[in-house]
Structure formats: C-alpha cells, structure tokens
PDB file of C-alpha atoms in Angstrom:
ATOM      1  CA  UNK A1157       9.911   1.605 -13.444  1.00 76.00           C
ATOM      2  CA  UNK A1158      10.345   3.315 -10.129  1.00 86.00           C
ATOM      3  CA  UNK A1159      12.543   1.639  -7.546  1.00 91.00           C
ATOM      4  CA  UNK A1160      12.090   2.589  -3.979  1.00 95.00           C
ATOM      5  CA  UNK A1161      14.595   1.285  -1.518  1.00 96.00           C
ATOM      6  CA  UNK A1162      13.834   1.621   2.418  1.00 97.00           C
ATOM      7  CA  UNK A1163      16.182   1.596   5.271  1.00 97.00           C
ATOM      8  CA  UNK A1164      16.341   0.176   7.978  1.00 97.00           C
ATOM      9  CA  UNK A1165      14.324  -2.749   7.556  1.00 96.00           C
ATOM     10  CA  UNK A1166      14.004  -2.970  11.379  1.00 97.00           C
ATOM     11  CA  UNK A1167      14.255  -0.264  13.964  1.00 98.00           C
ATOM     12  CA  UNK A1168      14.207  -0.668  17.710  1.00 98.00           C
ATOM     13  CA  UNK A1169      13.992   2.717  19.928  1.00 98.00           C
ATOM     14  CA  UNK A1170      13.347   3.583  23.534  1.00 98.00           C
ATOM     15  CA  UNK A1171      10.304   5.172  24.437  1.00 98.00           C
ATOM     16  CA  UNK A1172      10.694   9.043  24.007  1.00 97.00           C
ATOM     17  CA  UNK A1173      13.549   8.807  21.574  1.00 97.00           C
ATOM     18  CA  UNK A1174      13.213   9.580  17.886  1.00 98.00           C
ATOM     19  CA  UNK A1175      12.755   7.245  14.910  1.00 98.00           C
ATOM     20  CA  UNK A1176      13.904   8.029  11.451  1.00 98.00           C
ATOM     21  CA  UNK A1177      13.199   5.984   8.372  1.00 98.00           C
ATOM     22  CA  UNK A1178      14.933   6.868   4.882  1.00 98.00           C
ATOM     23  CA  UNK A1179      13.606   6.012   1.467  1.00 98.00           C
ATOM     24  CA  UNK A1180      15.411   6.610  -1.839  1.00 98.00           C
ATOM     25  CA  UNK A1181      13.703   6.512  -5.378  1.00 97.00           C
ATOM     26  CA  UNK A1182      15.168   6.164  -8.780  1.00 96.00           C
ATOM     27  CA  UNK A1183      12.773   8.153 -11.045  1.00 94.00           C
ATOM     28  CA  UNK A1184      13.328  11.729 -10.914  1.00 94.00           C
ATOM     29  CA  UNK A1185       9.638  12.197 -12.399  1.00 93.00           C
ATOM     30  CA  UNK A1186       8.087  10.955  -9.117  1.00 93.00           C
ATOM     31  CA  UNK A1187       6.395  13.839  -7.287  1.00 92.00           C
ATOM     32  CA  UNK A1188       3.976  12.279  -4.706  1.00 92.00           C
ATOM     33  CA  UNK A1189       5.434  10.381  -1.525  1.00 95.00           C
ATOM     34  CA  UNK A1190       2.991   9.012   1.216  1.00 95.00           C
ATOM     35  CA  UNK A1191       3.908   7.060   4.119  1.00 97.00           C
ATOM     36  CA  UNK A1192       1.731   4.299   5.455  1.00 97.00           C
ATOM     37  CA  UNK A1193       1.710   2.595   8.780  1.00 97.00           C
ATOM     38  CA  UNK A1194       0.443  -0.915   9.164  1.00 96.00           C
ATOM     39  CA  UNK A1195      -0.220  -2.565  12.464  1.00 94.00           C
ATOM     40  CA  UNK A1196      -0.100  -5.988  12.681  1.00 89.00           C
ATOM     41  CA  UNK A1197      -2.861  -7.910  10.699  1.00 86.00           C
ATOM     42  CA  UNK A1198      -4.511  -4.547   9.852  1.00 90.00           C
ATOM     43  CA  UNK A1199      -4.812  -2.377   6.975  1.00 93.00           C
ATOM     44  CA  UNK A1200      -2.150   0.183   5.898  1.00 95.00           C
ATOM     45  CA  UNK A1201      -3.292   3.795   6.891  1.00 95.00           C
ATOM     46  CA  UNK A1202      -1.618   6.928   5.543  1.00 95.00           C
ATOM     47  CA  UNK A1203       0.070   8.915   7.996  1.00 97.00           C
ATOM     48  CA  UNK A1204       1.665  11.710   6.098  1.00 97.00           C
ATOM     49  CA  UNK A1205       2.448  12.592   2.492  1.00 95.00           C
ATOM     50  CA  UNK A1206       4.484  15.064   0.690  1.00 94.00           C
ATOM     51  CA  UNK A1207       4.404  16.431  -2.861  1.00 90.00           C
ATOM     52  CA  UNK A1208       7.359  17.549  -4.574  1.00 85.00           C
ATOM     53  CA  UNK A1209       6.754  21.315  -4.390  1.00 83.00           C
ATOM     54  CA  UNK A1210       7.705  21.459  -0.578  1.00 85.00           C
ATOM     55  CA  UNK A1211      10.813  20.142   1.094  1.00 91.00           C
ATOM     56  CA  UNK A1212       9.183  19.408   4.530  1.00 95.00           C
ATOM     57  CA  UNK A1213       5.869  18.602   6.280  1.00 94.00           C
ATOM     58  CA  UNK A1214       5.023  18.059   9.742  1.00 96.00           C
ATOM     59  CA  UNK A1215       2.027  16.730  11.561  1.00 94.00           C
ATOM     60  CA  UNK A1216       2.430  16.801  15.468  1.00 96.00           C
ATOM     61  CA  UNK A1217       5.043  14.336  16.099  1.00 97.00           C
ATOM     62  CA  UNK A1218       5.586  13.135  12.464  1.00 98.00           C
ATOM     63  CA  UNK A1219       7.547  14.854  10.025  1.00 98.00           C
ATOM     64  CA  UNK A1220       8.763  13.916   6.439  1.00 98.00           C
ATOM     65  CA  UNK A1221      11.580  15.651   4.560  1.00 97.00           C
ATOM     66  CA  UNK A1222      12.108  15.580   0.830  1.00 96.00           C
ATOM     67  CA  UNK A1223      15.414  15.839  -1.032  1.00 95.00           C
ATOM     68  CA  UNK A1224      14.601  16.053  -4.753  1.00 94.00           C
ATOM     69  CA  UNK A1225      18.143  16.537  -5.849  1.00 94.00           C
ATOM     70  CA  UNK A1226      19.232  13.383  -3.878  1.00 95.00           C
ATOM     71  CA  UNK A1227      16.131  11.453  -4.620  1.00 96.00           C
ATOM     72  CA  UNK A1228      15.443  10.692  -1.031  1.00 96.00           C
ATOM     73  CA  UNK A1229      12.718  11.357   1.534  1.00 97.00           C
ATOM     74  CA  UNK A1230      12.653  10.565   5.147  1.00 98.00           C
ATOM     75  CA  UNK A1231      10.110  10.178   8.098  1.00 98.00           C
ATOM     76  CA  UNK A1232      10.875  11.376  11.530  1.00 98.00           C
ATOM     77  CA  UNK A1233       8.982  10.404  14.355  1.00 98.00           C
ATOM     78  CA  UNK A1234       9.686  12.305  17.619  1.00 97.00           C
ATOM     79  CA  UNK A1235       8.861  11.309  21.196  1.00 98.00           C
ATOM     80  CA  UNK A1236       7.983   7.715  20.272  1.00 98.00           C
ATOM     81  CA  UNK A1237       5.263   5.915  22.035  1.00 97.00           C
ATOM     82  CA  UNK A1238       4.559   2.246  22.270  1.00 96.00           C
ATOM     83  CA  UNK A1239       1.308   2.672  19.759  1.00 96.00           C
ATOM     84  CA  UNK A1240       3.954   4.006  17.319  1.00 97.00           C
ATOM     85  CA  UNK A1241       5.169   0.118  17.013  1.00 97.00           C
ATOM     86  CA  UNK A1242       4.256  -1.092  13.508  1.00 97.00           C
ATOM     87  CA  UNK A1243       5.272  -1.425  10.111  1.00 97.00           C
ATOM     88  CA  UNK A1244       5.933   1.687   8.035  1.00 98.00           C
ATOM     89  CA  UNK A1245       5.892   1.803   4.261  1.00 97.00           C
ATOM     90  CA  UNK A1246       7.021   4.571   2.174  1.00 97.00           C
ATOM     91  CA  UNK A1247       5.885   4.858  -1.513  1.00 95.00           C
ATOM     92  CA  UNK A1248       6.650   7.244  -4.568  1.00 94.00           C
ATOM     93  CA  UNK A1249       4.427   8.098  -7.503  1.00 91.00           C
ATOM     94  CA  UNK A1250       4.886  10.043 -10.672  1.00 88.00           C
ATOM     95  CA  UNK A1251       1.180  11.329 -10.499  1.00 80.00           C
ATOM     96  CA  UNK A1252      -0.216   8.381 -12.694  1.00 77.00           C
ATOM     97  CA  UNK A1253      -1.808   5.398 -11.159  1.00 74.00           C
ATOM     98  CA  UNK A1254       0.897   3.681  -9.508  1.00 81.00           C
ATOM     99  CA  UNK A1255       2.291   3.864  -6.098  1.00 89.00           C
ATOM    100  CA  UNK A1256       5.586   2.039  -5.835  1.00 92.00           C
ATOM    101  CA  UNK A1257       6.148   0.980  -2.290  1.00 94.00           C
ATOM    102  CA  UNK A1258       9.466   0.450  -0.331  1.00 95.00           C
ATOM    103  CA  UNK A1259       9.869  -2.861   1.399  1.00 95.00           C
ATOM    104  CA  UNK A1260       8.660  -1.609   4.993  1.00 96.00           C
ATOM    105  CA  UNK A1261      10.455  -0.825   8.214  1.00 97.00           C
ATOM    106  CA  UNK A1262       9.451  -2.543  11.437  1.00 97.00           C
ATOM    107  CA  UNK A1263       9.632  -0.302  14.286  1.00 98.00           C
ATOM    108  CA  UNK A1264       9.403  -1.619  17.761  1.00 98.00           C
ATOM    109  CA  UNK A1265       9.138   0.992  20.760  1.00 97.00           C
ATOM    110  CA  UNK A1266      10.557  -0.310  23.902  1.00 96.00           C
ATOM    111  CA  UNK A1267       8.941   0.807  27.174  1.00 92.00           C
TER     112      UNK A1267
ATOM    113  CA  UNK B 508      -9.959   3.895   5.776  1.00 46.00           C
ATOM    114  CA  UNK B 509     -13.853   3.313   6.192  1.00 53.00           C
ATOM    115  CA  UNK B 510     -15.921   2.391   3.587  1.00 92.00           C
ATOM    116  CA  UNK B 511     -13.870  -0.201   1.782  1.00 96.00           C
ATOM    117  CA  UNK B 512     -14.836  -3.643   2.723  1.00 96.00           C
ATOM    118  CA  UNK B 513     -13.159  -6.955   1.417  1.00 97.00           C
ATOM    119  CA  UNK B 514     -14.460 -10.656   1.894  1.00 95.00           C
ATOM    120  CA  UNK B 515     -13.940 -13.219   2.989  1.00 95.00           C
ATOM    121  CA  UNK B 516     -11.158 -12.309   5.750  1.00 95.00           C
ATOM    122  CA  UNK B 517      -9.726 -15.737   5.039  1.00 95.00           C
ATOM    123  CA  UNK B 518      -9.888 -17.844   1.883  1.00 94.00           C
ATOM    124  CA  UNK B 519      -8.690 -21.492   1.081  1.00 92.00           C
ATOM    125  CA  UNK B 520      -7.731 -22.529  -2.271  1.00 89.00           C
ATOM    126  CA  UNK B 521      -7.445 -26.086  -3.410  1.00 89.00           C
ATOM    127  CA  UNK B 522      -5.108 -26.982  -6.323  1.00 84.00           C
ATOM    128  CA  UNK B 523      -6.589 -26.191  -9.759  1.00 86.00           C
ATOM    129  CA  UNK B 524      -9.304 -23.771  -8.205  1.00 92.00           C
ATOM    130  CA  UNK B 525     -10.100 -20.369  -9.022  1.00 94.00           C
ATOM    131  CA  UNK B 526     -11.149 -18.181  -6.146  1.00 95.00           C
ATOM    132  CA  UNK B 527     -12.652 -14.702  -6.236  1.00 96.00           C
ATOM    133  CA  UNK B 528     -11.867 -12.042  -3.687  1.00 97.00           C
ATOM    134  CA  UNK B 529     -14.377  -9.330  -3.210  1.00 98.00           C
ATOM    135  CA  UNK B 530     -13.824  -5.759  -2.844  1.00 98.00           C
ATOM    136  CA  UNK B 531     -16.544  -2.976  -2.522  1.00 98.00           C
ATOM    137  CA  UNK B 532     -16.196   0.631  -1.508  1.00 97.00           C
ATOM    138  CA  UNK B 533     -18.997   3.385  -0.978  1.00 96.00           C
ATOM    139  CA  UNK B 534     -16.559   6.306  -1.171  1.00 94.00           C
ATOM    140  CA  UNK B 535     -17.612   7.202  -4.633  1.00 93.00           C
ATOM    141  CA  UNK B 536     -14.039   6.676  -5.828  1.00 93.00           C
ATOM    142  CA  UNK B 537     -13.189   6.298  -9.298  1.00 92.00           C
ATOM    143  CA  UNK B 538      -9.916   4.290  -8.941  1.00 92.00           C
ATOM    144  CA  UNK B 539      -9.559   0.954  -7.521  1.00 95.00           C
ATOM    145  CA  UNK B 540      -6.621  -1.199  -6.907  1.00 95.00           C
ATOM    146  CA  UNK B 541      -5.270  -4.716  -6.101  1.00 97.00           C
ATOM    147  CA  UNK B 542      -2.263  -5.345  -4.148  1.00 97.00           C
ATOM    148  CA  UNK B 543      -0.411  -8.451  -2.985  1.00 97.00           C
ATOM    149  CA  UNK B 544       1.462  -8.107   0.185  1.00 95.00           C
ATOM    150  CA  UNK B 545       4.205 -10.984   1.061  1.00 93.00           C
ATOM    151  CA  UNK B 546       6.196 -11.102   4.366  1.00 84.00           C
ATOM    152  CA  UNK B 547       9.383  -8.567   4.297  1.00 78.00           C
ATOM    153  CA  UNK B 548       7.987  -7.173   0.988  1.00 81.00           C
ATOM    154  CA  UNK B 549       6.080  -3.877   0.192  1.00 86.00           C
ATOM    155  CA  UNK B 550       2.894  -3.899  -1.689  1.00 93.00           C
ATOM    156  CA  UNK B 551       3.004  -4.961  -5.137  1.00 94.00           C
ATOM    157  CA  UNK B 552       0.384  -3.917  -7.812  1.00 94.00           C
ATOM    158  CA  UNK B 553      -1.715  -6.603  -9.503  1.00 97.00           C
ATOM    159  CA  UNK B 554      -4.281  -4.586 -11.328  1.00 96.00           C
ATOM    160  CA  UNK B 555      -5.874  -1.230 -11.191  1.00 94.00           C
ATOM    161  CA  UNK B 556      -8.935   0.480 -12.456  1.00 94.00           C
ATOM    162  CA  UNK B 557      -9.331   4.242 -13.240  1.00 91.00           C
ATOM    163  CA  UNK B 558     -12.950   3.931 -14.377  1.00 91.00           C
ATOM    164  CA  UNK B 559     -16.019   1.605 -14.736  1.00 94.00           C
ATOM    165  CA  UNK B 560     -15.290  -1.097 -17.538  1.00 95.00           C
ATOM    166  CA  UNK B 561     -11.643  -0.372 -17.756  1.00 94.00           C
ATOM    167  CA  UNK B 562      -8.661  -1.988 -15.869  1.00 96.00           C
ATOM    168  CA  UNK B 563      -4.920  -2.309 -16.541  1.00 94.00           C
ATOM    169  CA  UNK B 564      -2.293  -4.669 -15.516  1.00 95.00           C
ATOM    170  CA  UNK B 565       0.056  -3.860 -12.689  1.00 93.00           C
ATOM    171  CA  UNK B 566       3.451  -5.304 -12.101  1.00 91.00           C
ATOM    172  CA  UNK B 567       2.363  -8.838 -11.248  1.00 95.00           C
ATOM    173  CA  UNK B 568      -0.890  -9.570 -13.234  1.00 96.00           C
ATOM    174  CA  UNK B 569       0.073 -13.029 -14.272  1.00 96.00           C
ATOM    175  CA  UNK B 570      -2.457 -15.735 -13.018  1.00 96.00           C
ATOM    176  CA  UNK B 571      -4.900 -12.949 -11.784  1.00 97.00           C
ATOM    177  CA  UNK B 572      -7.848 -11.528 -13.420  1.00 98.00           C
ATOM    178  CA  UNK B 573     -10.230  -8.732 -12.692  1.00 98.00           C
ATOM    179  CA  UNK B 574     -13.508  -6.939 -13.645  1.00 98.00           C
ATOM    180  CA  UNK B 575     -15.000  -3.468 -13.078  1.00 98.00           C
ATOM    181  CA  UNK B 576     -18.734  -3.664 -13.913  1.00 97.00           C
ATOM    182  CA  UNK B 577     -19.645  -1.105 -11.273  1.00 97.00           C
ATOM    183  CA  UNK B 578     -17.929   1.777  -9.686  1.00 96.00           C
ATOM    184  CA  UNK B 579     -18.342   0.164  -6.294  1.00 97.00           C
ATOM    185  CA  UNK B 580     -16.892  -3.319  -7.036  1.00 98.00           C
ATOM    186  CA  UNK B 581     -13.568  -4.499  -8.104  1.00 98.00           C
ATOM    187  CA  UNK B 582     -13.614  -8.302  -7.707  1.00 98.00           C
ATOM    188  CA  UNK B 583     -10.115 -10.262  -8.180  1.00 98.00           C
ATOM    189  CA  UNK B 584      -9.913 -13.752  -9.307  1.00 97.00           C
ATOM    190  CA  UNK B 585      -6.787 -15.888  -8.423  1.00 96.00           C
ATOM    191  CA  UNK B 586      -6.685 -18.537 -11.172  1.00 94.00           C
ATOM    192  CA  UNK B 587      -5.163 -21.801 -11.103  1.00 89.00           C
ATOM    193  CA  UNK B 588      -2.346 -20.248 -13.237  1.00 89.00           C
ATOM    194  CA  UNK B 589      -1.181 -18.621 -10.149  1.00 89.00           C
ATOM    195  CA  UNK B 590       1.354 -21.224  -8.666  1.00 87.00           C
ATOM    196  CA  UNK B 591       2.078 -19.231  -5.480  1.00 91.00           C
ATOM    197  CA  UNK B 592      -1.084 -17.464  -4.468  1.00 93.00           C
ATOM    198  CA  UNK B 593      -0.504 -17.638  -0.638  1.00 94.00           C
ATOM    199  CA  UNK B 594      -0.434 -13.797   0.497  1.00 95.00           C
ATOM    200  CA  UNK B 595      -2.358 -10.976   2.019  1.00 95.00           C
ATOM    201  CA  UNK B 596      -4.301  -9.514  -0.615  1.00 97.00           C
ATOM    202  CA  UNK B 597      -5.297  -5.632  -0.154  1.00 97.00           C
ATOM    203  CA  UNK B 598      -7.776  -3.660  -2.143  1.00 97.00           C
ATOM    204  CA  UNK B 599      -7.696   0.043  -2.201  1.00 96.00           C
ATOM    205  CA  UNK B 600      -9.452   2.919  -3.812  1.00 94.00           C
ATOM    206  CA  UNK B 601      -8.798   6.697  -4.441  1.00 91.00           C
ATOM    207  CA  UNK B 602     -10.643   9.734  -5.957  1.00 87.00           C
ATOM    208  CA  UNK B 603      -8.558   9.721  -8.960  1.00 75.00           C
ATOM    209  CA  UNK B 604      -5.378   7.743  -9.617  1.00 60.00           C
ATOM    210  CA  UNK B 605      -2.050   9.478  -8.747  1.00 60.00           C
ATOM    211  CA  UNK B 606      -1.278  11.966  -6.410  1.00 67.00           C
ATOM    212  CA  UNK B 607      -4.608  11.301  -3.955  1.00 77.00           C
ATOM    213  CA  UNK B 608      -4.544   9.114  -0.871  1.00 86.00           C
ATOM    214  CA  UNK B 609      -5.225   5.488  -1.617  1.00 91.00           C
ATOM    215  CA  UNK B 610      -7.510   3.961   1.149  1.00 92.00           C
ATOM    216  CA  UNK B 611      -7.158   0.570   1.820  1.00 95.00           C
ATOM    217  CA  UNK B 612      -9.627  -2.449   2.832  1.00 96.00           C
ATOM    218  CA  UNK B 613      -8.952  -4.686   5.725  1.00 95.00           C
ATOM    219  CA  UNK B 614      -7.552  -7.416   3.538  1.00 96.00           C
ATOM    220  CA  UNK B 615      -7.948 -11.122   2.534  1.00 96.00           C
ATOM    221  CA  UNK B 616      -5.599 -13.807   3.496  1.00 95.00           C
ATOM    222  CA  UNK B 617      -5.399 -16.333   0.992  1.00 95.00           C
ATOM    223  CA  UNK B 618      -4.083 -19.917   1.967  1.00 92.00           C
ATOM    224  CA  UNK B 619      -3.474 -22.963  -0.111  1.00 87.00           C
ATOM    225  CA  UNK B 620      -4.534 -26.352   0.958  1.00 83.00           C
TER     226      UNK B 620
END
C-alpha cells in the first residue's frame, strides 16, 4: 500500500518567517495530495490540495509544490503568524477511497 | 467542516464492553469514513463506505464493526476484541471517494476505565 513519510515532525519558526514541510510517497499511481491543519483538540481541516496534473498551487500565504518524478510534495507557509501554530498532515490518494496520511508536523510560531 | 456531527465527545469503555460511536452528516455525501488517531501518528483508516448498505475494511479494521443503513449515518462499534481502544476517533465524509475533499467531524475521544 501507499506509504507517506512526513518531515520534520516538529518545526519552530519565528513569526514572519517561512515554514516548509515535506512529504514523500511511495506509490507512483497517487494523484491527489491534500494538506490538513489540526488545531489542538479540533478536527482536521483541509487547507490546500493539489492534483497530479499541476506542479504548484497557491492560496494567499500557503503554497504546495509537487514533484512527481521524485515523488514528493511540500507545503510552504510564508509570513507565519501565531494562528498558524497547529499540527499539519499531508496525505496521498490514488483516486480511490483511501487517503494515506503522514504522521504530522507540529508547527509552533514564536512571537 | 459543518454538517458532520459525532457523539459523544468523550466515551468511557469498561473491559469486555462494546461501545458505539455515532456519526451523522447532512451534506448529502455518498462516502463516509472512520479514522483512528493516536498521539504522534497520522490518521489510520478503520472502515469506509461508498454507498448505503455497503462498506469495506480499511487498514486497521480488526476489533471494529460498522453499519451503513442510511446515507446520513455511519456508526462505529468498538468491540471487546479491540484490546487497545484508547484513541481519538474521527468520522469523515466526501461527495465521492477518492479525489474529493474529506470533511471531518469533531471527533470522539474513547478512554478505557
């Protein structure tokens, strides 16, 4: 099955700096890659996703890049703010029922 | 994320007891999912259902059972066969399974007495 690895497991950044989280996947058939943000005790919420027919997608301060050849995709958060502090999960899907999740990255934005 | 509810918020299980977690959605979604979340790990799929009266096992189905008698409802039973049930359980739904956004419920935290 699909194996998704996520790095780093924890990330501490100064407010205003950028944060980058990287995920690698094993199944070259994967074609859908969402990112979820989960605040403490809350439900995961989709923040951005990308499909395999594009290499990059942006939404305000958040961007995701996809390298199908290397089988990795990354989340970029610019101008970080305290409200960006949360756990971020990447996931991959082959377009069937199943989302395979990474283990998560705990992001802390220092004021 | 609106439209998916889970109850209860907290649930306590005694040894040898079966407990049922509720998940309801009013989003008219066909597909529904159950995930288990443990500290330091990602979400792991327990069961999923693409249509009423049909469901499939995910990666960690042992010790769990589900039913899908109505489109809106997908209850999860944690049986006594699940020896380590303490976890945060999340229900999700999507329009169709696969490349569509999965919307999550608020979760149920299950603890063993």
